[in-house]
Every structure is written in structure tokens, then in C-alpha cells.
Short mmCIF file of C-alpha atoms and ligand atoms in Angstrom, two decimals:
data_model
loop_
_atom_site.label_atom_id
_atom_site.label_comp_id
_atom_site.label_asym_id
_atom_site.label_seq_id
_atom_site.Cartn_x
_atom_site.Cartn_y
_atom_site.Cartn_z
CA UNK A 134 5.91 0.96 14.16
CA UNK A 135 6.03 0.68 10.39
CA UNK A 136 2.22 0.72 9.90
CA UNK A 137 2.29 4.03 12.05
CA UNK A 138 4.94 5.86 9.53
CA UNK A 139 3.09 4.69 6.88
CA UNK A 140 -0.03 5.99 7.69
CA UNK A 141 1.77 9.66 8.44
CA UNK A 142 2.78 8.93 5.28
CA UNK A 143 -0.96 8.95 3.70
CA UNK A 144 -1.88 11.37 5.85
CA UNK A 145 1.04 13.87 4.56
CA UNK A 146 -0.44 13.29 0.81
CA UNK A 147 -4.03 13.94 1.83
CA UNK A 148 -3.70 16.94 3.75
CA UNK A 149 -2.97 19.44 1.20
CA UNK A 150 -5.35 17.39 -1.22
CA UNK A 151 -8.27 18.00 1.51
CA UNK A 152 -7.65 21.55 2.77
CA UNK A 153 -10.77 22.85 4.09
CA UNK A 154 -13.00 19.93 3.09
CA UNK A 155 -14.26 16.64 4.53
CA UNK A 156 -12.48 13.44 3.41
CA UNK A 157 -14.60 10.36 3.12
CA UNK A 158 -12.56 8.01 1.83
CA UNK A 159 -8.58 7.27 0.96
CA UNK A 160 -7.58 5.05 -1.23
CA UNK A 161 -4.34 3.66 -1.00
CA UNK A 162 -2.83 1.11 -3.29
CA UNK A 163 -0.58 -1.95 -1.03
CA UNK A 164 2.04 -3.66 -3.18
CA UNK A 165 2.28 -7.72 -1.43
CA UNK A 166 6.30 -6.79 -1.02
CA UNK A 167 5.48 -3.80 1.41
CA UNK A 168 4.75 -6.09 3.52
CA UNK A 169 2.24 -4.13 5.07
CA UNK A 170 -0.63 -6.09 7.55
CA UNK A 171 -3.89 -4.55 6.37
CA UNK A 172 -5.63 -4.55 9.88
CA UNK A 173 -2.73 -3.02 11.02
CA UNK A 174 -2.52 -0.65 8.55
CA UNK A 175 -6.24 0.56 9.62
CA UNK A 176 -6.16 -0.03 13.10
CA UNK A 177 -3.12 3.05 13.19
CA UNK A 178 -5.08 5.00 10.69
CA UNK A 179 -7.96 4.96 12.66
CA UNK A 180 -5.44 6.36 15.74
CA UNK A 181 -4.31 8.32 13.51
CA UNK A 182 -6.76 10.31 11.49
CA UNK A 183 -8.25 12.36 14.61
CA UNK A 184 -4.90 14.06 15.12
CA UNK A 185 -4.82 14.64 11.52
CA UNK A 186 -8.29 16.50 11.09
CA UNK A 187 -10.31 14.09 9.11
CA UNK A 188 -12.24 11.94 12.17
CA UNK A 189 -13.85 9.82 9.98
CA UNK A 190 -12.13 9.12 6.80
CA UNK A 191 -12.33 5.32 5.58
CA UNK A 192 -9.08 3.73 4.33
CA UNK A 193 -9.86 1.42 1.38
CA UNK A 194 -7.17 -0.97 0.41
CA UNK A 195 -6.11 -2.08 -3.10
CA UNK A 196 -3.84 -4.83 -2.77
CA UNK A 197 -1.41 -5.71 -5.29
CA UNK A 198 0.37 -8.88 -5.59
CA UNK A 199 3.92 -9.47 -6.26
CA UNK A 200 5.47 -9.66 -9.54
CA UNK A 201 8.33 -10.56 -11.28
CA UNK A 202 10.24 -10.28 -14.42
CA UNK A 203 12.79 -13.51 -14.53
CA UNK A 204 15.75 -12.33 -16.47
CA UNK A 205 17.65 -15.94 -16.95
CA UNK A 206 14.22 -17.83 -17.68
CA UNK A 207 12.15 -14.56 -19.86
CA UNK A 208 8.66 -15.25 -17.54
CA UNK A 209 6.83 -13.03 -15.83
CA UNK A 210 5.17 -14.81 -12.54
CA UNK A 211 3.27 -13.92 -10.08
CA UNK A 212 5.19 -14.27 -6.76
CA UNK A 213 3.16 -15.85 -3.78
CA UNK A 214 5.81 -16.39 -1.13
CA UNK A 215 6.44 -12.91 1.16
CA UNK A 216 9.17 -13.59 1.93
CA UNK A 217 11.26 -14.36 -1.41
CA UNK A 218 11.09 -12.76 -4.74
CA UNK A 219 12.85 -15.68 -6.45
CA UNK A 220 11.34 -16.70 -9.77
CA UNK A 221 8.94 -19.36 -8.81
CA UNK A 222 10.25 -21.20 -12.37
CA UNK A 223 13.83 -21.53 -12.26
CA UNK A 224 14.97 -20.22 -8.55
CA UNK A 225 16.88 -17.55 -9.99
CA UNK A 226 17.37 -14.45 -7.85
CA UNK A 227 17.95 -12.77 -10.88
CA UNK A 228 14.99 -11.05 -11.04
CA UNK A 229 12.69 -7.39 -11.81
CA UNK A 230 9.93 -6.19 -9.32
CA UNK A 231 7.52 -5.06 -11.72
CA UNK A 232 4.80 -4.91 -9.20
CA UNK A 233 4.36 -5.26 -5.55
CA UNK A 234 6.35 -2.54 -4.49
CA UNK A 235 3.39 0.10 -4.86
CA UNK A 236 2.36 1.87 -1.52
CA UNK A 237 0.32 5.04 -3.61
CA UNK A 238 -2.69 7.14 -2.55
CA UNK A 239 -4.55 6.53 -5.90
CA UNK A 240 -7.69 8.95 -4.64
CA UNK A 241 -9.85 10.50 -2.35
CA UNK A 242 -13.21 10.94 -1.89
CA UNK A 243 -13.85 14.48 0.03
CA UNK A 244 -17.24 16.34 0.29
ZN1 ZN B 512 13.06 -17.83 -14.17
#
């Protein structure tokens, strides 16, 4: 399951971050592309986080929407569709990410 890797994922950054202490919260930064399903995404962490030595760490969610820089038509738009990163101006595929890609722990809260 992809929500399942991802969340070994998190847990592999936050285990040598935590050593020895008690993590509260994670913070973890969702770009729209990843197309990650945020209950999901908790639902495995919660499975997940016994095994992993912190029982009742929180996963907070900053989600980021998608982005684009249109090369043929110069404008930057924000992309809504999931499924396509075509530039919601002129259709071209010819396109940057500049966000939406992110999947980041961005900080922790341990005591
Ligand atoms: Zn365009």
C-alpha cells in the first residue's frame, strides 16, 4: 500500500530526530500531486507508529496544492484537476511542477 511506505517513510526521518524522547506531533508537508488520501495516510500511521516506538504521536498534515509553471503561455496556475498537470490556460503539457510534489517532514514536536 502506498500510504503504508509512506508512512515508513516518516517514520525513518523521525526516528533518529526522536531518539530517546517522546514525539507529540509530526508534521509532514503533502504536495496535491502525491496523490496521497489524508485519512489514509493517518489511518496507516496510526498502525504504524506502535511498531515504531512513538504510541501516540499525532500526524498533522500541510497540504499543498498543485502548481505549475506554463512554458508556451509564461503563467503560473494553480492546478485543480489530480489527475492532469496541463496548464489550465492553454492545454499545454508543456509544463514545470513548481509545487505539489512536496511529501517533507517539516517538524516535530517531542517532549
Ligand atoms: Zn499555458
Amino acid at each position: 500500500m502506498h500510504e503504508l511506505s509512506l508512512c515508513q517513510a516518516i517514520a525513518g526521518v523521525v526516528r533518529p530526530h526522536a531518539v530517546g524522547r517522546h514525539v507529540d506531533i509530526v508534521r509532514v508537508k503533502v504536495g496535491a500531486l502525491r496523490q496521497v488520501v489524508p485519512e489514509s495516510l493517518e489511518f496507516c500511521w496510526s498502525l504504524l507508529r506502535e511498531h515504531e516506538g512513538m504510541p501516540d504521536a499525532e500526524l498533522e498534515l500541510e497540504l499543498v496544492a498543485a502548481e505549475v509553471k506554463c512554458r508556451s503561455c509564461g503563467h503560473h496556475c494553480e492546478i485543480t484537476s489530480k489527475w492532469s498537470v496541463l496548464c489550465p490556460l492553454c492545454d499545454s503539457a508543456d509544463v514545470e511542477i513548481v509545487h505539489g510534489k512536496e511529501f517533507q517532514v517539516t517538524s516535530l514536536e517531542v517532549t
